Tab-separated table of C-alpha atoms in Angstrom:
chain	number	residue	atom	x	y	z
A	1	UNK	CA	-0.248	-18.787	35.565
A	2	UNK	CA	3.307	-16.703	36.115
A	3	UNK	CA	2.479	-12.702	35.567
A	4	UNK	CA	4.592	-12.120	32.957
A	5	UNK	CA	5.502	-15.034	30.596
A	6	UNK	CA	7.730	-15.122	27.694
A	7	UNK	CA	8.519	-17.518	25.159
A	8	UNK	CA	11.972	-18.791	26.369
A	9	UNK	CA	13.780	-19.691	23.068
A	10	UNK	CA	15.864	-19.712	21.340
A	11	UNK	CA	14.877	-17.670	18.735
A	12	UNK	CA	17.226	-17.665	15.811
A	13	UNK	CA	17.127	-15.749	13.166
A	14	UNK	CA	19.629	-14.519	10.689
A	15	UNK	CA	21.157	-11.120	10.162
A	16	UNK	CA	19.611	-8.548	8.453
A	17	UNK	CA	16.042	-10.161	9.492
A	18	UNK	CA	13.308	-8.994	11.819
A	19	UNK	CA	13.128	-10.763	15.214
A	20	UNK	CA	10.176	-10.532	16.792
A	21	UNK	CA	9.389	-11.235	20.138
A	22	UNK	CA	6.679	-11.882	22.463
A	23	UNK	CA	4.979	-11.183	25.862
A	24	UNK	CA	1.867	-12.153	27.433
A	25	UNK	CA	0.873	-10.859	31.319
A	26	UNK	CA	-2.038	-11.650	33.591
A	27	UNK	CA	-2.693	-8.294	35.311
A	28	UNK	CA	-5.105	-6.000	33.933
A	29	UNK	CA	-4.243	-3.296	35.800
A	30	UNK	CA	-0.697	-3.034	34.411
A	31	UNK	CA	0.392	0.411	33.259
A	32	UNK	CA	3.624	0.385	31.770
A	33	UNK	CA	5.903	-2.261	30.014
A	34	UNK	CA	9.854	-2.369	29.469
A	35	UNK	CA	12.113	-4.240	27.607
A	36	UNK	CA	15.108	-5.028	28.512
A	37	UNK	CA	18.601	-6.628	27.056
A	38	UNK	CA	20.693	-8.760	29.357
A	39	UNK	CA	23.872	-10.134	28.201
A	40	UNK	CA	25.333	-13.365	29.846
A	41	UNK	CA	26.723	-12.262	33.669
A	42	UNK	CA	25.462	-8.691	32.856
A	43	UNK	CA	22.902	-6.375	34.251
A	44	UNK	CA	19.700	-5.911	32.205
A	45	UNK	CA	20.277	-2.911	30.013
A	46	UNK	CA	16.857	-1.073	29.093
A	47	UNK	CA	16.326	-0.658	25.190
A	48	UNK	CA	12.539	1.004	25.581
A	49	UNK	CA	9.111	1.558	27.388
A	50	UNK	CA	5.488	1.958	26.089
A	51	UNK	CA	2.691	2.597	28.097
A	52	UNK	CA	0.072	3.393	25.119
A	53	UNK	CA	-1.961	0.761	23.144
A	54	UNK	CA	-0.062	1.054	19.334
A	55	UNK	CA	3.621	0.949	18.354
A	56	UNK	CA	6.648	3.080	19.738
A	57	UNK	CA	9.800	3.016	17.748
A	58	UNK	CA	13.101	3.926	18.363
A	59	UNK	CA	15.528	3.183	15.900
A	60	UNK	CA	15.788	-0.556	15.004
A	61	UNK	CA	13.626	-0.976	17.781
A	62	UNK	CA	9.395	-1.144	18.017
A	63	UNK	CA	7.493	-1.817	20.801
A	64	UNK	CA	4.215	-2.467	20.405
A	65	UNK	CA	1.110	-2.826	23.007
A	66	UNK	CA	-2.491	-4.294	22.799
A	67	UNK	CA	-3.802	-3.678	26.460
A	68	UNK	CA	-7.268	-5.676	25.283
A	69	UNK	CA	-4.978	-8.374	24.441
A	70	UNK	CA	-2.584	-8.404	27.517
A	71	UNK	CA	0.416	-8.669	24.919
A	72	UNK	CA	3.352	-6.671	24.060
A	73	UNK	CA	6.073	-7.325	21.695
A	74	UNK	CA	9.459	-6.575	20.210
A	75	UNK	CA	10.389	-5.902	16.827
A	76	UNK	CA	14.337	-5.805	15.937
A	77	UNK	CA	14.970	-4.970	12.705
A	78	UNK	CA	17.717	-5.655	10.575
A	79	UNK	CA	18.464	-7.972	13.233
A	80	UNK	CA	23.054	-8.392	14.154
A	81	UNK	CA	24.900	-10.655	15.765
A	82	UNK	CA	25.417	-8.168	18.396
A	83	UNK	CA	21.855	-8.390	19.243
A	84	UNK	CA	22.292	-12.204	20.518
A	85	UNK	CA	20.867	-11.743	24.054
A	86	UNK	CA	18.253	-12.671	26.694
A	87	UNK	CA	15.118	-10.328	26.114
A	88	UNK	CA	13.572	-9.950	29.500
A	89	UNK	CA	9.961	-8.273	29.271
A	90	UNK	CA	9.030	-6.442	32.751
A	91	UNK	CA	5.471	-5.156	33.884
A	92	UNK	CA	4.651	-2.042	36.182
A	93	UNK	CA	1.419	-0.893	37.631
A	94	UNK	CA	0.582	2.942	38.011
A	95	UNK	CA	1.116	3.178	41.761
A	96	UNK	CA	3.275	0.602	42.437
A	97	UNK	CA	6.949	0.625	42.085
A	98	UNK	CA	7.659	-2.855	41.357
A	99	UNK	CA	8.721	-4.285	37.846
A	100	UNK	CA	7.746	-8.195	37.716
A	101	UNK	CA	10.184	-9.596	34.950
A	102	UNK	CA	9.243	-12.539	32.376
A	103	UNK	CA	11.621	-15.585	32.103
A	104	UNK	CA	13.178	-13.896	29.084
A	105	UNK	CA	13.695	-14.787	25.231
A	106	UNK	CA	17.078	-16.264	24.678
A	107	UNK	CA	17.629	-14.539	20.876
A	108	UNK	CA	20.502	-15.871	18.556
A	109	UNK	CA	21.371	-13.577	15.905
A	110	UNK	CA	23.513	-15.820	13.221
A	111	UNK	CA	25.433	-14.324	10.300
B	1	UNK	CA	20.685	7.731	32.816
B	2	UNK	CA	20.803	7.357	36.248
B	3	UNK	CA	23.499	5.473	37.956
B	4	UNK	CA	23.252	2.845	40.297
B	5	UNK	CA	26.591	1.435	41.687
B	6	UNK	CA	26.616	-2.376	43.184
B	7	UNK	CA	29.746	-3.719	44.849
B	8	UNK	CA	30.917	-6.043	44.680
B	9	UNK	CA	30.833	-7.482	41.568
B	10	UNK	CA	31.755	-10.854	42.737
B	11	UNK	CA	32.647	-12.422	46.446
B	12	UNK	CA	33.262	-16.476	46.828
B	13	UNK	CA	32.600	-17.025	50.478
B	14	UNK	CA	32.625	-20.014	52.727
B	15	UNK	CA	29.341	-21.724	53.808
B	16	UNK	CA	27.851	-20.421	57.083
B	17	UNK	CA	29.478	-16.581	56.187
B	18	UNK	CA	27.800	-13.617	56.175
B	19	UNK	CA	28.298	-11.435	53.239
B	20	UNK	CA	27.226	-7.919	52.502
B	21	UNK	CA	26.339	-6.359	48.897
B	22	UNK	CA	25.982	-2.587	48.612
B	23	UNK	CA	23.950	-0.774	45.908
B	24	UNK	CA	24.049	3.110	45.962
B	25	UNK	CA	22.426	5.720	43.549
B	26	UNK	CA	25.045	7.858	42.525
B	27	UNK	CA	23.106	10.767	40.989
B	28	UNK	CA	19.849	10.816	42.358
B	29	UNK	CA	17.934	9.658	45.200
B	30	UNK	CA	16.309	6.745	45.478
B	31	UNK	CA	13.575	6.453	48.071
B	32	UNK	CA	13.004	2.761	46.713
B	33	UNK	CA	15.108	0.492	45.396
B	34	UNK	CA	14.383	-3.445	44.662
B	35	UNK	CA	16.621	-6.432	45.116
B	36	UNK	CA	16.715	-9.265	42.720
B	37	UNK	CA	18.331	-12.824	42.338
B	38	UNK	CA	18.891	-14.492	39.225
B	39	UNK	CA	19.879	-18.317	38.731
B	40	UNK	CA	21.442	-19.238	35.633
B	41	UNK	CA	19.350	-19.650	32.777
B	42	UNK	CA	16.296	-17.918	34.986
B	43	UNK	CA	14.316	-14.513	35.062
B	44	UNK	CA	14.930	-11.797	37.817
B	45	UNK	CA	12.733	-12.899	40.877
B	46	UNK	CA	11.850	-9.878	42.967
B	47	UNK	CA	13.423	-10.576	46.714
B	48	UNK	CA	12.791	-7.370	48.380
B	49	UNK	CA	11.786	-3.391	48.168
B	50	UNK	CA	13.692	-1.818	50.094
B	51	UNK	CA	12.485	1.508	51.604
B	52	UNK	CA	14.431	4.000	53.188
B	53	UNK	CA	14.059	4.782	56.547
B	54	UNK	CA	11.820	1.834	56.887
B	55	UNK	CA	11.579	-1.935	56.988
B	56	UNK	CA	12.204	-3.737	53.715
B	57	UNK	CA	8.764	-5.325	51.873
B	58	UNK	CA	9.952	-9.016	51.157
B	59	UNK	CA	8.029	-11.469	48.975
B	60	UNK	CA	6.776	-14.505	49.080
B	61	UNK	CA	8.685	-16.954	50.201
B	62	UNK	CA	11.967	-14.789	50.780
B	63	UNK	CA	13.504	-15.314	54.302
B	64	UNK	CA	13.759	-11.895	55.669
B	65	UNK	CA	16.219	-12.881	58.750
B	66	UNK	CA	18.324	-14.485	56.031
B	67	UNK	CA	18.342	-11.766	53.794
B	68	UNK	CA	18.551	-8.306	55.777
B	69	UNK	CA	17.948	-5.087	54.003
B	70	UNK	CA	19.014	-1.954	55.080
B	71	UNK	CA	18.326	1.141	53.512
B	72	UNK	CA	19.888	3.388	55.608
B	73	UNK	CA	19.931	6.737	53.135
B	74	UNK	CA	18.152	8.030	49.870
B	75	UNK	CA	21.649	6.802	48.313
B	76	UNK	CA	22.420	3.190	49.386
B	77	UNK	CA	20.858	0.259	50.049
B	78	UNK	CA	22.633	-3.008	51.272
B	79	UNK	CA	21.438	-6.829	51.461
B	80	UNK	CA	23.383	-9.187	53.513
B	81	UNK	CA	23.152	-12.993	53.402
B	82	UNK	CA	23.543	-14.226	56.019
B	83	UNK	CA	24.644	-18.005	56.935
B	84	UNK	CA	25.007	-18.446	53.517
B	85	UNK	CA	24.685	-21.941	51.758
B	86	UNK	CA	25.716	-22.991	48.495
B	87	UNK	CA	22.406	-22.788	47.735
B	88	UNK	CA	22.451	-19.300	48.101
B	89	UNK	CA	24.741	-18.949	44.900
B	90	UNK	CA	22.853	-16.364	42.313
B	91	UNK	CA	23.827	-13.265	40.942
B	92	UNK	CA	22.126	-10.810	42.878
B	93	UNK	CA	20.983	-7.403	41.333
B	94	UNK	CA	19.709	-4.431	42.642
B	95	UNK	CA	17.818	-1.333	40.652
B	96	UNK	CA	15.877	1.793	41.791
B	97	UNK	CA	13.342	3.854	39.912
B	98	UNK	CA	12.868	7.573	39.861
B	99	UNK	CA	9.218	7.309	40.545
B	100	UNK	CA	6.553	5.220	39.816
B	101	UNK	CA	4.272	4.095	36.713
B	102	UNK	CA	6.398	4.997	33.589
B	103	UNK	CA	9.657	5.391	34.599
B	104	UNK	CA	12.397	2.891	33.840
B	105	UNK	CA	14.562	1.267	36.361
B	106	UNK	CA	18.060	1.376	36.695
B	107	UNK	CA	20.107	-1.569	37.218
B	108	UNK	CA	23.232	-1.905	39.447
B	109	UNK	CA	25.694	-4.217	38.309
B	110	UNK	CA	25.235	-7.052	39.607
B	111	UNK	CA	27.100	-9.539	42.429
B	112	UNK	CA	28.233	-13.031	41.592
B	113	UNK	CA	27.526	-14.774	44.889
B	114	UNK	CA	29.362	-18.300	45.213
B	115	UNK	CA	29.171	-19.931	48.222
B	116	UNK	CA	31.478	-22.694	48.890
C-alpha cells in the first residue's frame, strides 16, 4: 500500500465550478498535511496546509482533514483555467522533517 | 516565504560523467534539506535527507555511492550524480523546511538533467 494515495486524474471541470481533490494516507501518526500545486516543468508551490480536523479556508481554497478516516481533501471554488495543474498531497509526521508526496491529481479547467 | 535557490536549472551531460547540483537557502538557515527526483508524469520521490555536518540519510533503493550528497554549511547542500547514465535523466528538486511538524517545505526551482 502506498503511503499517500491520490487519483491521478485527469479531473476535468468547467470554469467557475468547484474542483474536489482527494487524498488518503496510511500512517495514522501523520500530523501535518500539505497541498501543493505543480505546473509542468516547475517546482511545487504551496497552496495551504492543515493539521487539525475540520476545514481550513484560504481564499478560493478549502482544505478538509479527517484523521479518523485518514483522508484529506482540497476544494477549489470558482475554478479558473489557470488552476489547471497537478495537485500534490503531502504528509508529514510530528517528529520528522520528511514530506511524503502522493502521485498527484491532474486538474483540467476548461473555459 | 523563505527562498531556496537551485542551480543549474537544466543540464545536459554525456553518459559516464558526473554532474553537481547546488541547493542554497537564501534567507534562512537550513539544517536539513531534502532531495527529490521526479520522472515524467510521476510524483516526487524522496531520495535522501541532507543533514548539515553529518552524512545524508538515503531512502531505500537509492544508491548512496551514485548520488553523493554534501551539506557543507547551513545554507548549501549539493547533490552529485556520479557516472551518470541515461536512466538518471530526471527532474531533481531540493527543498528545505524550517523546523518540523507543521512547517511548510520550500522548494528550489528544480534541475532538469538529461544524460545523452
